[in-house]
Amino acid sequence: MNFSRITIISGHYGSGKTNIAVSLAYDLKRIREKVAIADIDIVNPYFRTKDNEQQLENAGIRLICSEYANSNVDIPALPQDMYAVTDDKELHSILDVGGDERGALALGRISPAIREENDYQMLYVVNKFRPLTKDADSAIEVMREIEAACGLKFTAIINNSNLGAETMADDVISSLNYAAEISQKTNLPVLFTSVNRSVAEQLNGEIDNLYVMEIETKL
Amino acid sequence: MADKVLMKGNEAIAEAAIIAGCRHYFGYPITPQTEVAAYMAKRMPKIGGTFLQAESEIAAINMVYGVAATGKRVMTSSSSPGISLKGEGISYLAGADLPALIVNVQRGGPGLGGIQPSQSDYFQATKGGAHGDFHMIVLAPDSVQEMAELTVKGFDLADKYRMTTMILADGTMGQMMEPVSLDFEVGEKVEKPWAVTGTKLEREHNIVNSLFLKPEELEKTNFERYEKYSYIEENEALCEEYMMDDAEICVTAFGIAARVAKNAINEARNQGIKVGLLRPITLWPFPKKQFAAAADKVKQFISVELSMGQMIEDVRLATECKVPVTLCNRAGGMIPSPEQVLEAIIKANNGGDK
């Protein structure tokens, strides 16, 4: 994909946005020297970008994340170096934003600077198999809540519809109309449909615009 | 697969409660169960239900008492320190014979402890949980699917026996995501002639209370309640048996520990070791019969727990210490690895601890 300087990934929690953010960070690193992934999820206490800390470091990707992530300190703290994302114009960043309107509130701290620079895209990750975003209207409702909380508008949609380890090719195919309806009702393009490698092999070229995630989904 | 949805364990509990007819949720946020409350906050207003974030856990459990007294299905959820705060209300629910569902998504303790998963509230859940002589029915799911199914069963059992049911999960079960089918049966509606619903001047008024002025009367309610408990112990104990037919070693574990144990057992079987699993699904009533039967067949039990060893005491009681029962554990928010459990199995197979 064509990366802006800042790529913001958000969506309802459990949509799979952290896996997509990490995978995109690896892609970005292939074309840019200075790359960071910033985890500003203040809601989720367990599954964090920090789970991939070692691999990111090996790839030369800077991890910006609360020093309390994955610890017993249950504090919704933001990383102190998150301002590097907006201040350091040499840096290309992927932002992993928290799971709903409360999580997205944290992004509001730097959204004025992001708007002012205006070199960003904000991608809404959707999963048809999640109960609170199971149809286009409910997915759009969550989307508008996130936009209102963080003060930025989404620019495109990522269809990451999946049933975890049980995902079959047919499940992904059945989600295409859902993504198209969200796209039509919001006037935003579907950037791609994302799957892991085993599902991609099953799909065997059946879907255009397929994105194969580089990391295996946890649990 | 189209009938499945991808859910966190915490969400599965919340949605299953709604399917079971629960329209009243009272709680206070605490990691790692907050998604139960967050889900209810989104769903309840859309279906004419009540979601209320109380000012404290103590307030929430007393709101549960109030709704339960009117005969409506009601629940609260929390994690370990929050359940301790609810203790007084849990005892009052027992004393007033009120049905309700309480969810404990356990984290490491004691004290404020940590936010990582634990099973160290086993004693608290199965031995009453607060002051006075009483029990709760305690259900221990080991998958997101069971989180949902046991929530529905929990409401049915609570109504049937006029008592509190607890879902005893842990942080991993609450946070992990798995595909779930929400297509399940809800039990028949139980009539509640005791509920305080207004007499309309057509009947004597009902009283829901846990205070007894005469000790003789209080004693009588205790004996009656324990007759009910005996019946439940006889009829409601549930246990999954895994590869037990020819087992010489019996691993026992519930919840997330059982999932780890199954991985270890599969590997041990590959190595030719005859080992199986007894997984209690009801922690109270404890499935004593299955353990007693296994004790006549196996040479050692291994209790795998995310605690310093709590269920192991019930295993020893149920097996009357006929064979050794050893502990394989992590605590304080840590989870045993399949390798650790496998090592314990191999040790037992080589003669083990006496």
XYZ file of C-alpha atoms in Angstrom:
573
model
C 0.000 0.000 0.000
C 0.979 3.656 -0.322
C 1.918 4.841 3.140
C 1.395 8.344 4.445
C 3.833 9.536 7.105
C 1.364 8.478 9.785
C -0.914 5.443 9.433
C -3.546 5.123 12.145
C -5.172 1.725 12.716
C -8.354 1.601 14.763
C -11.486 -0.481 15.139
C -13.603 -2.224 17.729
C -11.531 -4.230 20.171
C -10.981 -7.752 18.916
C -11.171 -6.649 15.280
C -7.538 -7.673 14.856
C -6.059 -4.209 14.564
C -2.879 -4.941 16.532
C -1.923 -7.812 14.208
C -2.572 -5.638 11.167
C -0.618 -2.745 12.675
C 2.401 -4.977 13.340
C 2.224 -6.515 9.864
C 2.005 -3.073 8.231
C 4.987 -1.889 10.275
C 7.116 -4.633 8.702
C 5.905 -3.559 5.237
C 6.684 0.059 5.978
C 10.182 -0.821 7.193
C 10.945 -2.307 3.767
C 10.522 1.098 2.106
C 11.443 3.548 4.895
C 14.509 3.786 7.083
C 13.067 5.291 10.281
C 9.927 3.398 11.266
C 8.015 3.233 14.537
C 4.934 1.440 15.766
C 3.115 3.239 18.565
C 0.766 1.335 20.852
C -1.559 3.903 22.374
C -4.199 1.361 23.388
C -5.120 2.329 26.945
C -7.993 -0.161 27.245
C -6.708 -3.678 26.598
C -4.658 -5.050 29.495
C -3.557 -8.366 27.956
C -2.866 -8.516 24.218
C -0.575 -5.711 23.196
C 1.876 -4.671 20.513
C 4.480 -5.273 23.178
C 3.910 -9.030 22.710
C 5.950 -8.616 19.506
C 8.681 -6.544 21.155
C 11.634 -8.787 20.318
C 10.682 -9.361 16.661
C 10.102 -5.634 16.150
C 13.466 -4.816 17.658
C 15.150 -7.396 15.425
C 13.522 -5.772 12.403
C 14.816 -2.356 13.478
C 11.329 -1.002 14.171
C 11.036 1.361 17.112
C 8.307 0.355 19.599
C 6.601 3.283 21.276
C 4.510 1.886 24.079
C 3.640 2.457 27.706
C 6.291 1.026 29.977
C 3.420 -0.474 31.978
C 1.974 -2.499 29.070
C 1.756 -6.234 29.875
C 2.732 -5.570 33.469
C 0.665 -5.773 36.638
C 0.402 -1.984 36.780
C -3.190 -1.505 35.711
C -2.823 2.130 34.697
C -4.195 3.491 31.415
C -0.917 5.350 30.807
C 0.252 6.763 27.486
C 3.868 6.307 26.367
C 5.920 9.400 27.153
C 7.631 9.296 23.746
C 4.367 9.228 21.764
C 4.997 12.865 20.753
C 7.829 11.623 18.522
C 5.083 10.491 16.147
C 4.052 14.058 15.421
C 7.274 15.952 16.301
C 9.826 13.896 14.346
C 8.971 14.477 10.690
C 11.657 11.982 9.575
C 9.808 9.174 11.326
C 7.173 7.046 9.582
C 4.720 5.616 12.075
C 1.976 3.071 12.461
C -0.379 3.967 15.319
C -2.301 1.181 17.075
C -5.257 2.907 18.686
C -7.461 1.419 21.430
C -10.577 -0.598 20.923
C -13.548 1.752 21.161
C -14.476 5.353 21.783
C -12.844 5.292 25.217
C -9.644 3.871 23.760
C -9.639 6.350 20.892
C -9.876 9.276 23.291
C -6.126 8.983 23.878
C -5.416 9.740 20.217
C -7.121 13.098 20.699
C -4.006 14.288 22.521
C -2.029 14.398 19.258
C -4.822 14.625 16.686
C -4.553 18.447 16.272
C -0.920 18.069 15.167
C -1.863 15.167 12.865
C -4.643 17.236 11.270
C -2.363 20.229 10.846
C 0.389 18.278 9.094
C -2.241 16.380 7.078
C 0.004 13.517 5.954
C -1.916 10.602 7.435
C -4.402 7.882 6.696
C -6.737 6.406 9.265
C -7.892 2.867 8.630
C -10.990 1.307 10.193
C -10.594 -2.424 10.818
C -13.872 -4.375 10.726
C -14.743 -7.978 11.523
C -18.196 -9.229 10.554
C -17.909 -12.063 13.090
C -17.636 -9.752 16.089
C -21.039 -9.408 17.772
C -21.036 -5.607 18.164
C -19.988 -4.957 14.542
C -21.886 -7.824 12.916
C -23.709 -5.705 10.325
C -22.812 -2.569 8.390
C -24.957 -0.250 10.514
C -23.501 -1.378 13.847
C -19.962 -1.213 12.418
C -20.622 2.344 11.248
C -22.027 3.266 14.675
C -18.782 2.168 16.366
C -16.803 3.953 13.646
C -18.557 7.279 14.274
C -18.029 6.934 18.036
C -14.290 6.478 17.487
C -14.130 9.488 15.143
C -16.002 11.658 17.629
C -13.684 10.593 20.461
C -10.355 11.167 18.686
C -11.232 14.105 16.431
C -10.051 12.473 13.193
C -11.992 10.956 10.290
C -11.327 7.535 8.843
C -9.968 7.481 5.280
C -10.424 3.798 4.382
C -11.685 0.416 5.596
C -9.799 -2.830 6.176
C -11.971 -5.944 6.061
C -10.410 -8.300 8.613
C -13.459 -10.555 9.052
C -12.328 -13.760 10.752
C -13.316 -16.476 13.230
C -9.855 -16.840 14.717
C -8.221 -20.215 14.162
C -11.471 -21.630 12.700
C -11.584 -19.132 9.801
C -12.387 -20.791 6.478
C -12.149 -19.322 2.987
C -15.960 -19.234 2.752
C -16.161 -17.103 5.907
C -13.930 -14.490 4.293
C -15.848 -14.617 1.020
C -19.116 -14.191 2.926
C -17.782 -10.946 4.431
C -17.175 -9.150 1.137
C -20.733 -7.838 0.816
C -20.589 -6.620 4.414
C -17.413 -4.634 3.740
C -18.874 -3.315 0.488
C -21.995 -2.094 2.297
C -19.925 -0.239 4.899
C -17.923 1.254 2.057
C -21.013 2.339 0.173
C -22.697 3.873 3.217
C -19.576 5.778 4.331
C -18.093 6.632 0.923
C -14.780 5.158 2.060
C -12.822 2.652 -0.036
C -12.088 -0.892 1.181
C -8.301 -0.778 1.175
C -7.972 -4.557 1.359
C -9.313 -7.765 2.867
C -6.763 -9.210 5.276
C -6.212 -12.882 6.064
C -3.464 -15.030 7.522
C -1.346 -17.226 5.292
C -3.269 -20.497 5.675
C -6.562 -18.859 4.698
C -4.860 -17.099 1.781
C -3.737 -20.476 0.459
C -7.326 -21.776 0.647
C -8.605 -18.699 -1.166
C -6.270 -19.383 -4.066
C -6.673 -16.007 -5.757
C -10.471 -15.860 -5.387
C -10.454 -12.391 -3.827
C -8.951 -9.286 -5.369
C -7.196 -6.916 -3.074
C -6.117 -9.565 -0.584
C -3.562 -8.712 2.091
C -1.700 -11.592 3.749
C -0.657 -10.764 7.296
C 2.967 -11.483 8.095
C 2.437 -12.563 11.695
C 0.426 -15.471 12.998
C -2.634 -14.573 15.034
C -2.272 -15.247 18.728
C -4.713 -17.516 20.609
C -19.621 -21.728 10.243
C -21.826 -18.767 9.481
C -23.739 -19.198 12.747
C -20.663 -18.539 14.850
C -19.332 -15.258 16.182
C -15.866 -14.410 17.457
C -16.048 -13.375 21.090
C -13.956 -12.678 24.126
C -14.886 -14.880 27.070
C -16.148 -11.831 28.946
C -18.416 -10.838 26.049
C -19.714 -14.401 25.737
C -20.819 -14.314 29.372
C -22.624 -11.008 28.832
C -24.407 -12.055 25.630
C -25.350 -15.461 27.088
C -26.833 -13.727 30.137
C -29.005 -11.616 27.842
C -30.113 -14.751 25.953
C -30.950 -16.321 29.333
C -33.326 -13.427 30.000
C -31.156 -11.342 32.309
C -32.148 -7.693 31.902
C -30.442 -6.269 34.984
C -26.694 -5.893 35.352
C -24.963 -4.046 38.168
C -21.201 -3.804 38.428
C -18.067 -1.825 38.912
C -15.101 -1.962 36.492
C -12.069 -4.052 37.333
C -9.465 -5.692 35.108
C -9.626 -8.377 33.700
C -13.453 -8.590 33.588
C -14.287 -5.064 32.400
C -15.589 -6.240 29.002
C -18.584 -7.846 30.737
C -19.662 -4.417 31.970
C -18.654 -2.656 28.738
C -20.700 -5.115 26.681
C -23.719 -4.751 28.956
C -23.422 -0.964 28.775
C -23.742 -1.168 24.985
C -26.449 -3.851 24.792
C -28.813 -3.323 27.725
C -30.161 0.104 26.664
C -31.037 -1.328 23.231
C -33.176 -4.145 24.635
C -34.966 -2.329 27.435
C -32.645 -3.652 30.124
C -30.766 -1.956 32.933
C -27.023 -1.438 32.998
C -25.884 0.431 36.048
C -22.313 1.187 37.045
C -22.651 1.326 40.803
C -20.499 3.501 43.058
C -18.802 0.396 44.420
C -18.872 -3.398 44.356
C -20.809 -3.363 47.630
C -23.510 -1.158 46.132
C -23.678 -3.386 43.045
C -24.210 -6.628 44.994
C -26.958 -5.024 47.078
C -28.684 -3.889 43.870
C -28.481 -7.525 42.775
C -30.201 -8.486 46.040
C -32.986 -6.025 45.351
C -33.737 -7.218 41.821
C -33.368 -10.884 42.827
C -36.032 -10.314 45.504
C -38.477 -9.329 42.766
C -37.833 -12.627 40.977
C -36.058 -11.162 37.925
C -32.873 -12.627 36.514
C -29.967 -10.451 37.622
C -26.191 -10.582 37.645
C -22.994 -8.862 38.615
C -19.400 -9.521 37.644
C -16.020 -8.628 39.060
C -12.501 -9.887 39.582
C -10.918 -11.195 42.756
C -10.545 -8.084 44.978
C -13.981 -6.907 43.849
C -15.542 -10.269 44.758
C -14.109 -9.920 48.278
C -15.900 -6.579 48.550
C -19.143 -8.248 47.455
C -18.754 -10.880 50.168
C -21.256 -9.409 52.604
C -23.940 -9.177 49.927
C -23.207 -12.721 48.739
C -23.870 -14.007 52.256
C -27.109 -11.973 52.479
C -28.249 -13.471 49.155
C -27.624 -16.928 50.621
C -29.423 -16.065 53.864
C -32.448 -14.806 51.937
C -32.375 -17.768 49.480
C -32.170 -15.502 46.445
C -31.137 -16.644 42.955
C -28.486 -14.574 41.195
C -25.453 -15.015 38.945
C -22.058 -13.748 40.059
C -19.058 -13.861 37.737
C -15.502 -13.904 39.068
C -12.811 -13.482 36.388
C -9.929 -14.200 38.731
C -6.614 -12.379 38.912
C -3.538 -12.912 41.063
C -3.656 -12.206 44.798
C -3.771 -11.808 47.728
C -4.427 -8.124 48.202
C -4.497 -5.871 45.196
C -2.250 -8.547 43.678
C -2.030 -8.143 39.923
C -4.140 -8.230 36.787
C -2.814 -11.477 35.315
C -4.862 -14.720 35.475
C -5.197 -16.856 38.577
C -7.318 -19.567 40.188
C -6.530 -18.640 43.761
C -10.144 -17.793 44.700
C -11.092 -21.499 44.649
C -11.417 -21.686 48.447
C -13.413 -18.457 48.546
C -15.809 -19.632 45.831
C -16.336 -23.245 46.884
C -16.338 -22.950 50.659
C -19.038 -20.309 50.823
C -17.296 -17.076 50.040
C -18.341 -15.068 53.061
C -19.635 -15.437 56.634
C -22.165 -18.062 57.665
C -22.984 -21.617 56.643
C -23.705 -21.600 52.918
C -22.621 -22.669 49.470
C -22.824 -21.265 45.983
C -23.034 -23.479 42.909
C -19.653 -22.856 41.230
C -19.182 -23.466 37.494
C -15.732 -23.493 35.868
C -15.679 -23.023 32.068
C -12.627 -23.999 30.005
C -13.546 -22.373 26.672
C -15.340 -19.293 25.421
C -18.169 -21.606 24.292
C -18.496 -22.912 27.849
C -18.353 -19.376 29.247
C -21.599 -18.815 27.338
C -23.233 -22.184 27.993
C -22.460 -22.262 31.715
C -23.804 -18.728 32.096
C -27.202 -19.912 30.837
C -26.980 -23.051 32.981
C -25.962 -20.892 35.924
C -29.162 -18.850 35.722
C -31.256 -22.019 35.367
C -29.613 -23.643 38.411
C -29.907 -20.450 40.458
C -33.647 -20.255 39.813
C -34.189 -23.977 40.332
C -32.490 -24.028 43.728
C -33.060 -20.415 44.866
C -29.389 -19.791 45.385
C -26.417 -17.952 43.940
C -24.429 -19.463 41.101
C -20.882 -18.293 40.484
C -19.009 -18.523 37.190
C -15.395 -18.983 38.295
C -13.222 -18.028 35.334
C -9.797 -16.412 35.126
C -8.213 -13.535 33.237
C -7.153 -15.690 30.301
C -10.636 -17.151 29.863
C -12.106 -13.662 30.063
C -9.734 -12.088 27.551
C -9.188 -14.862 24.998
C -11.192 -14.874 21.778
C -12.744 -17.976 20.234
C -15.608 -18.699 17.838
C -18.865 -19.266 19.707
C -22.248 -20.624 18.733
C -24.930 -18.789 20.682
C -27.641 -21.207 19.633
C -28.519 -22.936 22.898
C -31.490 -23.902 24.989
C -32.621 -21.864 27.943
C -34.293 -23.932 30.675
C -37.968 -23.683 31.495
C -39.054 -20.643 33.434
C -39.250 -21.333 37.160
C -42.237 -19.940 39.045
C -41.239 -17.710 41.959
C -44.230 -17.431 44.293
C -41.911 -16.066 47.002
C -40.940 -12.941 45.010
C -41.886 -9.472 46.220
C -43.948 -8.285 43.281
C -46.853 -6.480 44.970
C -49.761 -8.294 46.617
C -52.499 -6.409 44.723
C -54.369 -7.119 47.983
C -54.879 -10.662 46.697
C -52.371 -12.548 48.849
C -50.302 -12.314 52.006
C -47.222 -10.185 51.466
C -43.912 -11.940 50.853
C -40.866 -11.175 52.969
C -37.297 -11.480 51.702
C -34.928 -11.247 54.610
C -31.817 -12.809 56.123
C -32.390 -11.682 59.731
C -33.904 -14.148 62.237
C -34.773 -12.992 65.721
C -35.037 -16.505 67.167
C -31.962 -18.770 66.984
C -34.209 -21.858 66.773
C -35.701 -20.522 63.544
C -32.312 -19.558 62.141
C -31.031 -23.049 62.939
C -34.040 -24.561 61.134
C -33.333 -22.571 57.944
C -29.709 -23.727 58.056
C -30.663 -27.402 58.329
C -33.231 -27.052 55.542
C -30.715 -25.313 53.321
C -28.185 -28.085 53.864
C -30.788 -30.711 52.893
C -31.060 -28.822 49.612
C -27.256 -28.774 49.307
C -27.177 -32.571 49.796
C -29.657 -32.991 46.981
C -27.552 -30.744 44.716
C -24.361 -32.652 45.565
C -26.140 -35.865 44.614
C -27.632 -34.581 41.353
C -25.749 -31.669 39.831
C -22.023 -32.550 39.929
C -20.420 -32.367 36.473
C -17.011 -33.579 35.371
C -15.332 -34.111 32.005
C -13.300 -37.305 31.653
C -10.497 -37.190 29.067
C -8.547 -40.352 28.160
C -9.379 -41.884 31.534
C -10.371 -45.372 30.341
C -6.936 -46.960 30.728
C -5.282 -44.148 32.694
C -2.779 -45.010 35.417
C -2.096 -41.379 36.216
C -4.930 -38.877 36.644
C -4.264 -35.213 36.044
C -6.979 -32.970 37.454
C -7.472 -29.343 36.559
C -10.249 -26.869 35.791
C -10.571 -23.840 33.521
C -7.435 -22.655 31.739
C -5.279 -25.158 33.669
C -7.287 -28.000 32.085
C -6.456 -26.719 28.597
C -2.749 -26.679 29.438
C -3.090 -30.142 31.022
C -4.727 -31.594 27.887
C -1.769 -30.474 25.759
C 0.600 -32.129 28.207
C -1.507 -35.318 28.323
C -1.553 -35.560 24.516
C 2.249 -35.332 24.467
C 2.587 -37.870 27.313
C 0.295 -40.263 25.408
C 2.612 -39.869 22.393
C 5.389 -41.040 24.699
C 3.301 -44.064 25.702
C 2.322 -42.896 29.201
C -1.197 -43.902 30.286
C -2.497 -40.620 31.630
C -5.925 -38.966 31.604
C -7.722 -35.908 32.898
C -10.629 -35.348 35.263
C -11.890 -31.810 34.718
C -14.448 -30.680 37.293
C -17.011 -28.418 35.595
C -18.878 -27.906 38.857
C -16.358 -26.998 41.573
C -19.211 -27.004 44.053
C -20.708 -29.517 44.113
C -17.313 -31.186 43.642
C -17.655 -34.328 41.445
C -16.697 -36.660 44.302
C -18.026 -39.872 42.735
C -15.843 -39.580 39.627
C -12.773 -38.945 41.770
C -13.587 -41.807 44.125
C -13.974 -44.141 41.151
C -10.700 -42.953 39.613
C -8.882 -43.441 42.925
C -9.547 -47.196 42.658
C -7.857 -47.320 39.240
C -4.931 -44.890 39.093
C -1.641 -44.822 40.981
C -1.321 -41.073 41.371
C -3.261 -37.810 40.961
C -1.631 -34.563 39.837
C -3.589 -31.401 40.582
C -2.649 -28.628 38.130
C -3.619 -25.233 39.489
C -2.954 -21.502 39.080
C -2.710 -21.203 42.853
C -0.642 -22.490 45.763
C -2.844 -25.609 45.794
C -6.501 -25.227 46.722
C -8.535 -27.743 44.720
C -5.973 -30.361 45.764
C -7.656 -30.476 49.199
C -10.989 -31.506 47.633
C -9.176 -34.087 45.501
C -7.623 -35.613 48.635
C -10.992 -35.628 50.426
C -12.855 -37.140 47.465
C -10.206 -39.840 46.948
C -9.790 -40.443 50.697
C -6.022 -40.224 50.078
C -6.002 -43.769 48.649
C -3.169 -42.789 46.300
C -0.747 -39.833 46.384
C -2.024 -36.437 45.159
C 0.710 -34.056 44.074
C 0.600 -30.429 43.041
C 1.836 -28.900 39.782
C 1.308 -25.174 39.989
C 2.178 -21.572 39.219
C 0.796 -18.632 41.164
C 0.531 -14.862 41.298
C -0.632 -14.446 37.696
C 1.601 -17.057 36.063
C 0.309 -20.060 34.080
C 1.897 -23.541 34.162
C 3.383 -24.522 30.803
C 2.508 -27.827 29.085
C 6.190 -28.743 29.569
C 5.914 -28.270 33.346
C 2.817 -30.489 33.471
C 4.459 -33.073 31.204
C 7.452 -33.176 33.521
C 5.153 -33.846 36.493
C 3.427 -36.637 34.534
C 6.764 -38.259 33.610
C 7.889 -38.041 37.230
C 4.664 -39.700 38.403
C 5.073 -42.402 35.763
C 8.566 -43.143 37.060
C 7.302 -43.835 40.554
C 6.601 -40.292 41.630
C 6.291 -38.858 45.117
C 5.094 -41.038 47.920
